[in-house]
Amino acid sequence: MEGGPDAPLAPERSPARLSVLKEGDTFLVADAYGDVVGEEDGLFSNDTRVLSTLRLEFAGSRPSLLSSGVGQDNVFFIAHLTNRPLPPLGSEPVPEGLIHIERKRFLWKDRVFERIGLVNYGDRTIEAPLALRFAADFRDMFEVRGQQRAHRGKFDGSRIGERGVEIRYRGLDGLSRRMAIDFSATPERIEAGRADFIVRLAARGAWELYLEIGGEPAQPGRARYRHAAAQARRHMRGRRRPGARVQAGARLFQSWLDKSRADLALLTTDLPGGPYPYAGIPWFSTPFGRDAIVTALQMLWLDPGLARGVLTYLASNQAKETSAFRDAEPGKIMHETRKGEMAAVNELPFGKYYGGVDTTPLFVMLAGAYAERTADLAFIEQLRPALEAAAGWIVRSAASHPLGLLAYARFESSGLFNQGWKDSHDSIFHADGSTPPGPIALVEVQGYAYRAYSVMAQLAHWRGDAAAAAGWRERADALRATVEHRFWLEDRQFYALALDGEGRPCEVRASNAGHLLYAGLPHKKRGLAVARQLASRAFNSGWGIRTLAPEAARFSPMSYHNGSVWPHDVALCAAGIARYGEREAAVLLLNGIFEAAVHFGMRLPELFCGFAREAGEAPIAYPVACLPQAWAAGSAFMLLQACLGLRIDAHRHTVQIEQPSLPPGVDRLRIGGLRIGEQRLDLLFQRIGDRVVAAVEGQDGPQPVNVVLRL
């Protein structure tokens, strides 16, 4: 995805202190008080900030914060506040801490529902002014991130009613956008950006106010609030239900798994083709190709339905024509899509953008993995035109490279400079720190292309097309030989980060090589050499694998891509390390990431700083990381699968478990409701002495699954 913003947040507004709610294409980011102050926060709908300010004042000042947070199920935000000393209103002043203020809110059907409740714990009646300040700037997401615009649309007047305000904006794309805020009680005074109430609270008395914010006016009240809250909770519960369940005999570890599953449910949107995980909040709450594919791969063993939804959506949005502005060519799979004003009027190419060199082979990889996991060849046959178009693009693109590699160079300056997963402008470089000339052939992308060719060969074999299968295998073998010859650095016993446009290797040790292991391209000896280096202290900070080894010219633990720790990257590397037999190294990586998650409140951020772990110290946050992030949440489950050594082959109706391991402190783990075809399977992993054994607890269905255990 596109590189993160450069400007850090103030400490009080760091991602860990912001609350996030999401429903469909609408999300709300607010601070610990529940306030929106118009920085990187707000209520966003379809890549437009429709609410830029929402501040609660009590007697002219911000209340004191007692506690706040989003519930474990990600439905409700609740803030507990209390009054500061109140000035006298015809009597003696009210001391601090007598009035409890509760803000409880949720999103449903693109609307904010909020209840503000006050309770007076004093022994006399209190009158106090309560005010809500609000504003709508209708800024495009890219404006909020810092993009400057020469022209904007125009505000189209405001409607001020007895109990609500409506603000209108007409964009340059011709669309009218509205923000309506309405209250259950009549304010003493209401204007375009403020509503004032005089609250009379009897001793031990209570008062409540309901408000709603959305694109249409409403009549808020207790009944509407409670009805919508029940629907929102039921819907979120349904989104968490699909797939097998993991139950660990360790409370903290289970809490991490539950939070990760809840974050995936929060970020997953029901699109016409099925569930689709949006990348992350706030900057990437939209369909991304690469991120969704990786998230689907992470969850595939537990919930293949997510992969089906991702494949369906990406196939339906595959490029059909060439566009230099959008970096599109027939067969390419989408990098990202946006619905905001700037994308609609082509100020930026991201309305539907294809500038990712890895997304297309990853799409084919996911289809192959889904076919193996489910044996759903009828669905794969429906995808066949899209798969053949994607594979065709890979072949044509590789044919244009002197070495037959899959490389990238953006067509126009408005596109992404780097087009792999490390897509910030400075992430690809030579050993001396210089920027290489393009086109750039990334090492991990060759692994993805190798797997894509292998998938096409397997699909052709299942169709009975021996000639096509042989042709695809020949391409895979040729690419493998080229990578082993041109990327391998004998003196470093590692693979180069990339080859530049002149065929020179970028002799940099980077985590990208771990993705090559995940794809299974390296021969055994070289794969083991890379796996052991990735697991060593040079890469492993103690919290996870850094994106670069510290000797790299551009290494910085505080950078976006050049020395930070990305949980999804760690998971892919760990899966690759386990593939080459280093199971215990994968367990150590899982444990490090889990312990980092504990420090981050059980919610892994998009990335965090790559400083070496020190005794008694916590991992260091990256200031503008997305939180939550789908592939960060999904990393827990890919790491766990790597440690369990579990692989599902639905064609053979087999579950293979090889040298299973459990992280420290987890002595018992149960996988319940694992579906292979029509069969439901329950597995138990248990530590006995110094080894972990697996057993089938139960099976239900017409065709028993063969479970093969190799200790």
mmCIF file of C-alpha atoms in Angstrom, residues 46 131 189 375 381 396 426 455 566 579 586 622 642 679 681 689:
data_model
loop_
_atom_site.group_PDB
_atom_site.id
_atom_site.type_symbol
_atom_site.label_atom_id
_atom_site.label_comp_id
_atom_site.label_asym_id
_atom_site.label_seq_id
_atom_site.Cartn_x
_atom_site.Cartn_y
_atom_site.Cartn_z
ATOM 1 C CA ASN A 46 -16.628 6.496 1.080
ATOM 2 C CA ALA A 131 -22.347 22.007 24.769
ATOM 3 C CA ARG A 189 -29.439 27.390 21.602
ATOM 4 C CA ALA A 375 -11.431 -28.847 -3.695
ATOM 5 C CA GLU A 381 -13.658 -23.023 -13.183
ATOM 6 C CA ARG A 396 3.746 -11.032 -21.263
ATOM 7 C CA ASP A 426 13.065 4.816 -0.386
ATOM 8 C CA VAL A 455 -0.683 -23.214 -9.648
ATOM 9 C CA TRP A 566 5.494 -5.599 10.169
ATOM 10 C CA ARG A 579 8.438 -24.770 5.384
ATOM 11 C CA ALA A 586 8.739 -20.131 13.880
ATOM 12 C CA TYR A 622 5.318 3.696 14.935
ATOM 13 C CA ALA A 642 3.236 -22.446 10.837
ATOM 14 C CA GLN A 679 -16.800 -33.139 7.032
ATOM 15 C CA LEU A 681 -13.268 -32.032 12.278
ATOM 16 C CA GLY A 689 6.780 -33.651 28.216
#
